[in-house]
Coordinates of C-alpha atoms (C1' of nucleotides) in Angstrom, one line a residue:
Chain A
M111 CA -2.8 -4.1 19.5
S112 CA -1.9 -5.7 16.3
S113 CA 1.9 -4.4 15.3
L114 CA 2.8 -2.7 12.0
K115 CA 2.8 -5.3 9.0
I116 CA 3.9 -4.0 5.2
Y117 CA 3.8 -5.2 2.4
N118 CA 7.5 -5.7 0.9
S119 CA 7.7 -4.7 -2.7
N120 CA 11.1 -6.9 -2.8
S121 CA 9.8 -10.1 -1.0
R122 CA 6.6 -9.2 -2.7
K123 CA 4.2 -10.4 1.7
K124 CA 2.7 -8.7 3.7
E125 CA 6.5 -8.4 6.5
L126 CA 6.9 -6.9 10.7
F127 CA 8.0 -4.0 10.6
T128 CA 10.8 -3.3 12.8
S129 CA 13.2 0.0 11.8
L130 CA 17.0 -0.6 12.1
T131 CA 17.7 2.4 14.8
P132 CA 14.4 1.7 17.5
G133 CA 12.9 4.5 17.8
Y134 CA 13.8 5.8 14.2
V135 CA 13.2 5.8 11.3
G136 CA 14.6 6.6 7.6
M137 CA 12.1 6.8 4.7
Y138 CA 12.8 8.1 1.3
V139 CA 10.5 9.2 -1.4
C140 CA 11.2 9.7 -5.2
G141 CA 10.0 13.3 -5.5
P142 CA 8.4 15.6 -7.9
T143 CA 10.7 16.9 -11.9
V144 CA 9.4 20.0 -11.2
S145 CA 10.2 20.5 -15.2
G146 CA 6.3 20.8 -15.5
E147 CA 3.2 20.7 -13.6
S148 CA 2.1 18.0 -11.2
H149 CA -1.8 15.9 -12.1
L150 CA -3.9 13.6 -10.3
G151 CA -1.8 11.4 -10.8
H152 CA 0.8 12.4 -8.6
A153 CA -1.6 12.9 -5.7
R154 CA -0.9 9.8 -5.2
P155 CA 2.4 9.7 -3.5
Y156 CA 2.7 12.3 -1.7
I157 CA -0.7 11.3 0.1
T158 CA 0.4 8.0 0.0
F159 CA 3.0 8.8 1.6
D160 CA 2.5 11.2 3.6
V161 CA -0.2 9.6 5.5
I162 CA 2.0 6.6 6.1
F163 CA 4.8 9.6 7.6
R164 CA 1.5 10.5 9.5
Y165 CA 1.1 7.5 10.9
L166 CA 4.6 6.8 12.1
K167 CA 5.3 8.9 13.8
H168 CA 1.4 8.2 16.2
L169 CA 3.8 5.0 16.8
G170 CA 6.3 6.8 17.8
Y171 CA 9.1 7.2 15.5
K172 CA 11.6 10.4 14.9
V173 CA 11.1 9.9 11.4
R174 CA 13.4 12.2 9.1
Y175 CA 11.3 11.8 5.0
V176 CA 13.5 12.7 2.7
R177 CA 11.9 13.4 -0.4
N178 CA 14.5 15.2 -3.2
I179 CA 12.9 17.5 -6.2
T180 CA 14.2 15.8 -9.2
D181 CA 15.4 20.0 -10.7
A182 CA 18.5 18.3 -13.4
G183 CA 16.6 17.0 -16.3
H184 CA 17.6 13.9 -17.5
F185 CA 17.1 12.7 -21.0
E186 CA 14.0 12.7 -22.6
E187 CA 14.6 9.0 -24.7
E188 CA 16.8 7.0 -24.1
G189 CA 19.0 6.7 -27.7
R190 CA 17.7 9.2 -29.0
E191 CA 19.6 12.8 -29.3
A192 CA 19.7 12.6 -26.2
E193 CA 18.1 16.4 -24.5
D194 CA 17.8 17.7 -21.6
K195 CA 13.6 17.5 -20.7
I196 CA 13.7 21.4 -18.2
S197 CA 17.1 23.4 -21.1
K198 CA 14.2 21.5 -24.4
K199 CA 11.2 23.7 -22.7
A200 CA 13.0 26.5 -21.5
V201 CA 13.6 27.5 -25.1
I202 CA 11.0 26.8 -25.9
E203 CA 9.0 28.8 -23.2
K204 CA 12.0 31.5 -23.6
L205 CA 12.5 30.8 -19.3
E206 CA 16.2 30.3 -18.0
P207 CA 16.1 26.9 -16.5
M208 CA 16.3 27.5 -13.1
E209 CA 13.1 30.0 -13.3
L210 CA 11.5 26.5 -14.5
V211 CA 12.1 25.0 -11.8
Q212 CA 12.2 27.3 -9.4
K213 CA 8.4 27.9 -10.5
Y214 CA 7.3 24.3 -10.7
T215 CA 8.9 23.6 -7.0
N216 CA 6.2 26.6 -5.7
L217 CA 3.5 25.4 -7.5
F218 CA 4.2 22.1 -6.3
H219 CA 4.9 23.3 -2.8
W220 CA 1.9 25.1 -3.8
A221 CA -0.7 21.5 -4.8
M222 CA 1.1 19.4 -1.6
E223 CA -0.3 22.3 1.5
Q224 CA -3.3 22.4 -0.5
F225 CA -3.3 18.5 0.0
N226 CA -2.6 19.1 3.5
T227 CA 0.5 16.8 3.3
L228 CA 2.7 17.9 6.2
R229 CA 6.5 18.8 4.5
P230 CA 9.3 16.7 4.5
T231 CA 11.7 16.8 6.8
I232 CA 14.2 16.9 4.3
E233 CA 13.9 18.6 0.6
P234 CA 17.2 18.1 -1.3
T235 CA 18.0 18.9 -4.7
A236 CA 19.6 16.7 -7.2
T237 CA 21.4 20.2 -8.6
G238 CA 22.6 20.8 -5.4
H239 CA 24.1 17.6 -4.6
I240 CA 26.1 17.3 -8.0
V241 CA 29.6 16.7 -6.3
E242 CA 27.7 13.7 -4.4
Q243 CA 26.7 12.2 -6.9
I244 CA 30.1 12.7 -9.2
G245 CA 31.6 11.2 -6.2
M246 CA 29.2 8.4 -6.1
I247 CA 29.9 7.9 -10.4
E248 CA 34.0 7.4 -9.0
K249 CA 33.6 4.8 -6.6
L250 CA 31.4 3.2 -9.0
I251 CA 34.0 3.4 -11.6
G252 CA 36.8 2.5 -8.5
E253 CA 34.6 -1.1 -7.5
G254 CA 34.8 -1.9 -11.2
F255 CA 31.5 -1.3 -11.9
A256 CA 31.1 1.5 -13.9
Y257 CA 33.3 2.4 -17.5
E258 CA 34.0 6.2 -19.3
I259 CA 33.7 6.5 -22.2
N260 CA 33.0 9.3 -24.6
G261 CA 32.7 11.4 -21.9
S262 CA 30.0 9.7 -20.5
V263 CA 30.1 7.1 -18.1
Y264 CA 27.9 3.7 -17.6
F265 CA 27.1 0.8 -15.6
D266 CA 28.1 -2.3 -15.7
V267 CA 25.2 -4.2 -15.7
K268 CA 25.8 -7.6 -17.0
K269 CA 28.8 -7.9 -14.3
Y270 CA 26.1 -6.4 -11.8
A271 CA 24.1 -8.6 -12.8
A272 CA 26.7 -12.4 -12.6
Q273 CA 27.7 -11.3 -8.4
Y274 CA 23.7 -9.9 -6.9
D275 CA 20.2 -10.2 -8.2
Y276 CA 19.5 -8.1 -10.2
G277 CA 15.6 -7.4 -12.0
K278 CA 14.4 -9.0 -8.6
L279 CA 12.3 -5.8 -7.4
S280 CA 10.8 -5.5 -10.6
G281 CA 10.2 -9.4 -11.4
R282 CA 12.8 -9.2 -14.2
V283 CA 14.9 -11.5 -15.5
I284 CA 18.6 -10.0 -16.5
D285 CA 18.6 -12.7 -19.2
E286 CA 16.0 -11.7 -21.3
L287 CA 17.2 -7.7 -20.2
L288 CA 20.7 -8.7 -22.0
E289 CA 19.3 -10.8 -25.5
N290 CA 17.3 -7.4 -25.4
T291 CA 18.8 -6.4 -28.8
R292 CA 16.1 -3.4 -29.6
E293 CA 18.9 -1.2 -32.5
L294 CA 18.0 2.5 -31.0
S295 CA 20.7 5.0 -32.0
G296 CA 23.4 5.8 -29.1
Q297 CA 23.0 2.8 -27.1
E298 CA 27.1 1.6 -29.5
E299 CA 28.2 3.2 -26.7
K300 CA 27.4 1.0 -24.0
R301 CA 28.8 -2.7 -23.6
N302 CA 25.0 -3.3 -23.1
S303 CA 21.2 -2.5 -23.8
A304 CA 20.7 -3.4 -20.3
D305 CA 23.7 -0.5 -18.8
F306 CA 22.2 2.7 -17.9
A307 CA 23.8 6.0 -18.3
L308 CA 25.6 7.3 -14.7
W309 CA 27.1 10.5 -16.2
K310 CA 26.2 11.8 -19.4
A311 CA 28.6 14.2 -21.6
A312 CA 26.3 17.2 -22.9
A313 CA 25.5 18.3 -25.9
P314 CA 27.3 21.7 -26.1
E315 CA 23.0 22.6 -26.4
H316 CA 22.4 21.6 -23.3
I317 CA 22.2 24.4 -20.7
M318 CA 22.6 22.1 -17.8
R319 CA 25.9 21.4 -17.7
W320 CA 28.9 20.2 -15.0
Q321 CA 31.9 19.4 -14.6
S322 CA 33.5 16.3 -13.9
P323 CA 36.5 14.0 -14.4
W324 CA 35.0 13.1 -17.7
G325 CA 33.6 16.3 -19.1
V326 CA 31.2 18.4 -19.4
G327 CA 28.3 16.5 -19.0
F328 CA 24.4 15.8 -16.4
P329 CA 24.1 13.3 -14.1
G330 CA 22.4 10.2 -15.3
W331 CA 18.1 8.6 -14.4
H332 CA 19.1 7.1 -11.2
I333 CA 22.2 8.3 -9.3
E334 CA 21.0 11.5 -8.0
C335 CA 18.2 9.2 -5.6
S336 CA 21.2 7.0 -4.3
A337 CA 23.3 10.0 -3.7
M338 CA 20.9 11.3 -1.8
A339 CA 19.4 9.0 -0.1
T340 CA 22.8 7.9 1.2
K341 CA 23.7 11.0 2.2
Y342 CA 20.7 11.3 4.4
L343 CA 19.8 8.1 5.5
G344 CA 23.4 6.0 5.7
K345 CA 23.8 3.0 3.5
Q346 CA 21.5 0.9 4.9
F347 CA 18.0 3.1 5.9
D348 CA 14.6 1.6 6.5
I349 CA 11.6 2.0 3.4
H350 CA 11.8 3.6 0.3
G351 CA 8.3 4.3 -1.7
G352 CA 7.6 6.0 -5.3
G353 CA 4.5 4.8 -7.2
M354 CA 4.8 1.4 -9.2
D355 CA 5.9 2.8 -12.4
L356 CA 9.4 3.4 -10.8
L357 CA 10.0 -0.3 -10.1
F358 CA 12.1 -0.8 -12.7
P359 CA 14.5 0.7 -14.0
H360 CA 14.6 3.9 -11.7
H361 CA 14.8 1.4 -8.4
E362 CA 16.1 -1.7 -9.8
S363 CA 19.6 0.7 -10.5
E364 CA 19.1 2.0 -7.7
I365 CA 19.7 -0.8 -5.7
A366 CA 22.8 -2.0 -7.9
Q367 CA 24.3 1.7 -7.6
S368 CA 23.8 1.7 -4.1
T369 CA 24.7 -1.7 -2.5
I370 CA 28.4 -1.1 -5.0
C371 CA 28.7 1.5 -3.5
N372 CA 28.2 0.9 0.2
H373 CA 28.8 -2.9 -0.4
E374 CA 25.2 -2.7 1.3
T375 CA 21.2 -3.8 0.5
P376 CA 20.6 -0.4 0.8
V377 CA 16.6 -0.7 1.2
R378 CA 15.2 -2.5 4.0
Y379 CA 11.1 -2.3 2.9
W380 CA 9.9 -1.7 -0.1
I381 CA 6.6 0.0 -1.2
H382 CA 4.8 1.5 -3.9
N383 CA 1.0 3.4 -5.0
N384 CA -0.8 2.5 -7.1
M385 CA -1.8 4.5 -10.3
I386 CA -4.4 6.7 -10.6
T387 CA -6.4 5.0 -13.9
I388 CA -8.5 7.4 -15.6
K389 CA -11.5 4.8 -17.7
G390 CA -8.6 2.4 -16.6
K391 CA -5.5 3.9 -18.0
K392 CA -3.2 4.8 -16.6
M393 CA -2.7 9.0 -16.0
G394 CA -0.2 10.1 -17.6
K395 CA 1.2 11.9 -21.0
S396 CA 1.4 9.9 -23.6
Y397 CA -2.6 9.0 -22.7
N398 CA -3.3 12.7 -23.2
N399 CA -5.1 12.6 -19.9
V400 CA -3.5 13.9 -17.4
I401 CA -5.5 16.4 -15.1
P402 CA -3.0 19.2 -13.5
L403 CA -3.7 19.9 -10.3
T404 CA -4.4 23.2 -10.6
E405 CA -7.7 22.3 -13.1
L406 CA -8.7 19.8 -10.8
F407 CA -8.7 22.1 -8.1
A408 CA -10.8 25.0 -10.7
G409 CA -12.8 22.4 -11.9
T410 CA -11.7 24.0 -15.5
H411 CA -10.2 21.0 -17.1
P412 CA -12.6 19.4 -19.6
L413 CA -12.8 15.9 -18.0
L414 CA -14.5 17.5 -14.9
E415 CA -17.8 18.2 -13.7
K416 CA -16.6 20.8 -11.5
A417 CA -14.4 21.7 -9.5
Y418 CA -12.9 19.3 -6.5
H419 CA -10.9 21.0 -3.1
P420 CA -7.6 18.9 -2.0
M421 CA -8.8 17.1 0.6
V422 CA -12.0 16.0 -1.7
V423 CA -9.1 14.3 -3.5
R424 CA -7.1 13.4 -0.3
F425 CA -10.1 11.7 0.9
F426 CA -10.9 10.3 -2.1
I427 CA -7.2 8.8 -3.0
L428 CA -7.3 7.3 0.9
Q429 CA -10.5 5.4 0.0
T430 CA -8.8 3.0 -1.7
Q431 CA -6.1 0.9 0.2
Y432 CA -2.9 2.2 -2.2
R433 CA -2.1 -0.9 -3.9
S434 CA -4.9 -0.7 -5.8
T435 CA -5.2 1.2 -8.8
L436 CA -8.3 3.7 -8.4
D437 CA -10.2 4.9 -11.1
F438 CA -11.2 7.8 -11.5
G439 CA -14.4 9.7 -13.1
N440 CA -16.8 12.6 -12.2
E441 CA -19.3 9.9 -9.7
A442 CA -16.7 8.5 -7.9
L443 CA -15.2 12.4 -7.0
Q444 CA -18.5 13.6 -6.3
A445 CA -20.0 11.1 -3.8
A446 CA -16.6 11.3 -2.0
E447 CA -17.5 14.9 -1.3
K448 CA -20.2 14.2 -0.1
G449 CA -19.3 11.1 1.5
L450 CA -16.4 13.7 3.3
K451 CA -18.4 16.2 3.8
R452 CA -20.9 13.6 6.5
L453 CA -17.6 12.7 7.8
L454 CA -16.4 15.9 9.0
E455 CA -19.3 17.2 9.8
A456 CA -20.6 14.0 12.5
Y457 CA -16.8 14.0 14.1
E458 CA -17.2 18.0 14.5
N459 CA -20.5 18.3 16.8
F460 CA -19.8 15.7 18.8
Q461 CA -16.1 17.0 19.9
K462 CA -19.2 19.5 21.1
I463 CA -20.7 16.9 23.2
N464 CA -19.8 15.2 26.3
G465 CA -20.8 11.7 28.2
T466 CA -22.8 11.9 31.6
N467 CA -22.7 8.6 32.5
K468 CA -19.8 6.2 33.9
V469 CA -21.9 3.6 33.1
A470 CA -23.0 2.8 30.0
Q471 CA -27.0 2.5 29.9
D472 CA -26.5 0.7 26.1
E473 CA -23.5 -2.1 26.6
E474 CA -23.7 -3.8 23.3
L475 CA -23.7 -0.4 21.6
N476 CA -20.7 0.7 23.9
S477 CA -19.6 -2.1 23.1
K478 CA -20.0 -2.0 19.7
I479 CA -17.8 1.6 19.3
I480 CA -15.3 -0.3 21.4
K481 CA -14.9 -2.8 19.0
L482 CA -15.2 0.0 15.8
V483 CA -12.4 2.0 17.4
G484 CA -9.9 -1.0 18.5
G485 CA -10.5 -2.0 14.2
L486 CA -8.7 1.5 13.5
D487 CA -5.4 0.7 14.9
D488 CA -5.4 -3.2 13.7
F489 CA -6.4 -2.0 9.9
M490 CA -3.7 0.8 9.9
N491 CA -0.6 -1.7 11.4
D492 CA -2.1 -3.4 8.6
D493 CA 0.3 -2.4 5.4
F494 CA -1.9 1.1 5.8
N495 CA -5.0 -0.3 4.8
T496 CA -7.3 3.7 4.6
A497 CA -9.9 2.5 3.3
K498 CA -11.3 0.3 6.4
V499 CA -10.4 2.4 8.7
L500 CA -13.1 5.0 7.3
A501 CA -14.9 2.1 6.7
N502 CA -15.3 2.5 10.2
L503 CA -14.6 5.3 10.9
F504 CA -18.5 5.2 8.5
E505 CA -20.4 2.5 10.3
I506 CA -19.4 4.7 14.0
V507 CA -21.3 8.3 12.3
P508 CA -25.0 7.1 12.3
V509 CA -24.6 6.4 15.8
L510 CA -22.4 10.2 16.3
N511 CA -25.6 12.1 15.0
A512 CA -28.0 10.5 17.1
I513 CA -26.7 10.9 20.0
K514 CA -25.8 14.8 19.1
D515 CA -30.4 14.7 17.8
K516 CA -31.0 12.7 21.2
T517 CA -31.9 9.8 19.2
I518 CA -29.3 7.8 21.2
A519 CA -29.9 9.0 25.1
A520 CA -25.7 9.9 25.5
D521 CA -25.6 8.3 29.1
A522 CA -26.1 5.3 26.1
L523 CA -22.1 5.2 25.7
S524 CA -20.0 5.7 29.5
I525 CA -17.6 8.9 29.8
E526 CA -14.9 6.1 29.4
T527 CA -16.6 6.0 26.0
F528 CA -17.3 9.3 24.5
D529 CA -14.1 10.4 25.6
L530 CA -11.7 6.9 23.3
L531 CA -14.2 8.0 21.0
K532 CA -13.5 12.0 21.3
K533 CA -9.6 10.9 21.1
K534 CA -9.1 8.3 18.1
M535 CA -11.2 10.8 15.8
K536 CA -9.2 13.1 16.4
L537 CA -5.6 11.1 16.1
F538 CA -7.7 8.9 13.0
I539 CA -9.7 11.6 10.9
E540 CA -6.9 14.8 11.7
D541 CA -4.4 14.0 12.5
I542 CA -3.5 10.2 10.5
L543 CA -5.8 10.6 7.1
G544 CA -4.9 14.2 7.9
L545 CA -8.3 15.3 6.5
K546 CA -9.4 18.1 7.5
N547 CA -12.7 20.7 6.5
F548 CA -12.6 22.8 4.2
T549 CA -15.7 24.7 3.4
E550 CA -15.3 28.5 4.2
A551 CA -17.2 28.4 7.1
N552 CA -14.5 29.6 9.1
N553 CA -14.3 33.4 8.9
K554 CA -15.3 35.2 12.4
K555 CA -17.7 38.4 11.0
L556 CA -19.4 35.5 8.4
I557 CA -20.1 33.5 11.7
G558 CA -21.3 36.9 13.8
A559 CA -23.4 37.5 10.6
M560 CA -24.8 33.9 10.6
E561 CA -25.6 33.7 14.8
L562 CA -27.5 37.1 13.4
L563 CA -30.0 35.1 11.0
I564 CA -30.3 32.9 12.6
E565 CA -31.8 34.4 15.7
I566 CA -33.5 36.3 14.1
R567 CA -34.8 33.5 12.3
K568 CA -35.5 31.9 15.2
E569 CA -37.7 34.5 16.7
A570 CA -39.8 34.4 13.0
K571 CA -40.0 30.7 13.8
G572 CA -41.4 31.1 17.1
K573 CA -44.1 34.1 15.8
K574 CA -45.1 31.3 13.0
D575 CA -43.7 34.1 10.8
F576 CA -43.1 31.5 8.3
F577 CA -43.1 34.7 5.0
T578 CA -39.5 35.6 7.2
S579 CA -38.1 32.9 8.7
D580 CA -38.1 31.1 5.0
K581 CA -37.0 34.4 2.8
I582 CA -33.9 34.6 5.3
R583 CA -33.2 29.9 4.9
N584 CA -34.2 31.2 0.7
Q585 CA -31.9 33.5 0.8
L586 CA -29.4 32.9 2.7
N587 CA -29.1 29.6 0.3
Q588 CA -29.0 30.9 -3.2
L589 CA -25.7 32.3 -1.4
G590 CA -24.7 28.9 -1.0
I591 CA -25.0 28.9 2.7
V592 CA -27.0 26.3 3.9
L593 CA -29.6 27.2 7.1
K594 CA -29.9 23.4 8.8
D595 CA -33.2 23.3 11.6
E596 CA -32.3 21.3 13.9
K597 CA -34.3 19.0 16.0
N598 CA -33.6 20.6 19.5
G599 CA -35.3 23.8 18.0
E600 CA -31.9 25.3 17.4
M601 CA -30.6 26.3 14.1
S602 CA -27.5 25.2 12.0
W603 CA -25.5 26.0 8.5
S604 CA -22.7 25.0 6.2
I605 CA -21.3 26.6 3.0
E606 CA -21.6 24.9 -1.0
T607 CA -19.0 23.7 -2.1
T608 CA -19.4 25.0 -6.1
Chain B
rG298 C1' 6.1 -10.7 -28.2
rG299 C1' 8.6 -11.2 -22.5
rU300 C1' 7.4 -10.4 -17.2
rC301 C1' 3.1 -8.9 -13.3
rC302 C1' -1.3 -7.7 -12.0
rU303 C1' -6.0 -7.7 -12.2
rG304 C1' -12.0 -7.8 -13.1
rU305 C1' -17.2 -7.2 -6.4
rG306 C1' -24.0 -4.2 -6.8
rG307 C1' -25.9 2.0 -11.2
rC308 C1' -20.7 4.2 -10.1
rC309 C1' -16.5 4.2 -6.4
rG310 C1' -14.1 0.8 -4.1
rA311 C1' -12.5 -3.5 0.8
rG312 C1' -12.1 -8.2 1.0
rU313 C1' -9.2 -13.5 6.4
rG314 C1' -12.4 -20.3 2.6
rG315 C1' -17.6 -20.1 6.5
rC316 C1' -19.9 -14.9 9.8
rU317 C1' -22.8 -10.7 3.2
rA318 C1' -16.9 -4.4 4.7
rG319 C1' -17.8 1.1 3.6
rG320 C1' -19.2 5.9 0.6
rC321 C1' -22.9 8.1 -3.1
rC322 C1' -26.9 6.9 -6.1
rG323 C1' -32.5 4.8 -5.9
rA324 C1' -37.3 2.9 -3.1
rG325 C1' -39.4 4.1 1.6
rC326 C1' -40.8 5.0 7.1
rU327 C1' -39.3 9.2 11.1
rC328 C1' -39.0 13.2 13.0
rU329 C1' -40.2 18.3 10.6
rG330 C1' -45.1 24.3 9.4
rC331 C1' -42.7 23.8 5.4
rA332 C1' -37.3 22.2 3.0
rA333 C1' -32.6 19.9 4.1
rA334 C1' -30.1 17.1 7.7
rA335 C1' -30.1 13.1 10.4
rG336 C1' -31.9 8.5 12.0
rC337 C1' -34.0 3.9 10.4
rU338 C1' -35.4 -0.1 6.4
rC339 C1' -35.4 -2.5 1.8
rU340 C1' -33.4 -3.6 -3.4
rU341 C1' -29.2 -4.5 -7.2
rA342 C1' -22.7 -8.3 -6.3
rC343 C1' -18.7 -11.5 -6.9
rA344 C1' -16.9 -12.1 -15.6
rG345 C1' -17.6 -17.0 -17.3
rC346 C1' -16.7 -22.5 -17.7
rG347 C1' -14.8 -26.6 -14.7
rG348 C1' -11.7 -27.8 -10.6
rU349 C1' -10.2 -28.9 -4.6
rU350 C1' -13.3 -29.0 -0.4
rC351 C1' -18.1 -30.6 3.9
rG352 C1' -18.1 -25.3 1.9
rA353 C1' -14.7 -20.5 -2.5
rA354 C1' -15.4 -13.7 -4.4
rU355 C1' -11.7 -16.0 -1.5
rC356 C1' -7.6 -21.3 -3.6
rC357 C1' -6.1 -24.6 -9.0
rG358 C1' -6.2 -24.9 -14.4
rC359 C1' -8.5 -22.6 -18.8
rU360 C1' -11.4 -19.0 -21.6
rC361 C1' -12.7 -14.1 -22.7
rG362 C1' -11.8 -9.0 -20.7
rG363 C1' -9.0 -4.6 -18.3
rG364 C1' -4.8 -2.5 -16.4
rA365 C1' 1.0 -1.9 -15.7
rC366 C1' 6.3 -2.3 -17.0
rC367 C1' 9.7 -3.6 -20.3
rU368 C1' 10.7 3.6 -23.5
rC369 C1' 10.8 9.9 -19.5
rC370 C1' 6.9 8.8 -16.4
rA371 C1' 3.3 8.4 -9.5

RNA sequence: GGUCCUGUGGCCGAGUGGCUAGGCCGAGCUCUGCAAAAGCUCUUACAGCGGUUCGAAUCCGCUCGGGACCUCCA
């Protein structure tokens, strides 16, 4: 079998993955800013890294997956009146900042659960790590790479760039950054416009504020991730992930801070997921095209033709390689919904069938299946290519259905292949891709009632009483329950999604 | 303006220089009391121009289009 290769944003190449400590992986992913509701765009990194988390675990690593909650507001727009995002909205909504933060944290957790993502190992909050952040800033000042002025502290990018490669990760040229002479008010404190804030003095109206050696203020944009990653993963760790839009300045600055503070390059593999677009444009507040997750699931947003189940969204995202943009559209989502249903139905039905023969009667088919199954591991190892994994799974689906319908005899495959297939299908569909049945056909009482109806319908059909049998099927259909006659005389049913 | 990415069939998308992923839609067929599902088969493709090569969707150049970052942003 192949070994895991990861595309490292820092080297712009696929690299063979080895962990720093054999058997263990430390992974940090930039989490949500809980000053507002999460939208479809946010779903991508968390689902992407959930699959990466699951896959690393499958490979046998003990993974510490740290994903922060940014609950301390940053300033709205650098240079303008420094205004804490959270405090601003709190005033509008007449809420306590922490009440607001709690509300959106809860909502985020709810959405993540809908997506069937596993909980991170540690989910630290920025406000819970003010002490660590202050400690780090003090160190940076001590090292001579940060300076205090008027109660604010800035990182000296020019000095850093003279010794280190600032801009490597994001492909930025330092001289151009330093030349950037854009006139922005509030910048005059900085030695250079490329410098970034580590600590900002808080204006009196700021509600979120903490005491620090430099006066009352709040932490800068990037320091929280550096502080928490260092605390929980060490001075150097394996994987750091996030959206591509965080490449600069966020991750670039994280590297700078941590490098000076810890005297080590912090991250070995940088992984960045691409954006979700709508009509080719990134989903973002400034474009006015965000679809909040609650509205996506409920189908209430004007851009939506219908509601989309979280599992459909998850599948939709995994059908694309994580480094490509993914264009949202109703047609595409509906295609995903149908495809996922077909995949899961075939998968679930097949789990109930057993092989019969030791030796495969159809050697060609048997080896084709083994090859398709083997490809699954290779595709995951090739920079987590879930799109190709799904393609292979879909190539297997017709075979599974044909076996169920007995168009292909069960003994076409050997028992060994049967078991391999069952095991791997479960592994990839459920454990790694994290997909699961999303219809509501799991109520015991409903199942019992359906069994009764099916029995009555079978009797009616046996007597050629098609009036009754059609009545049962048609009425159920109106309720959104689809009854299907199987080839073997059995009947199956499923609940339509709305 | 600077840096970088990208342009694949009706839609979403994968793609290693040679072997036309996959999903959805469409057409036909089979099974079936009917229906649905399922299975089988088929159609539509690599933005344009030029170059490298025995051979390019895949490499290079140019043109045109789209996007991201440079400012909070997944």
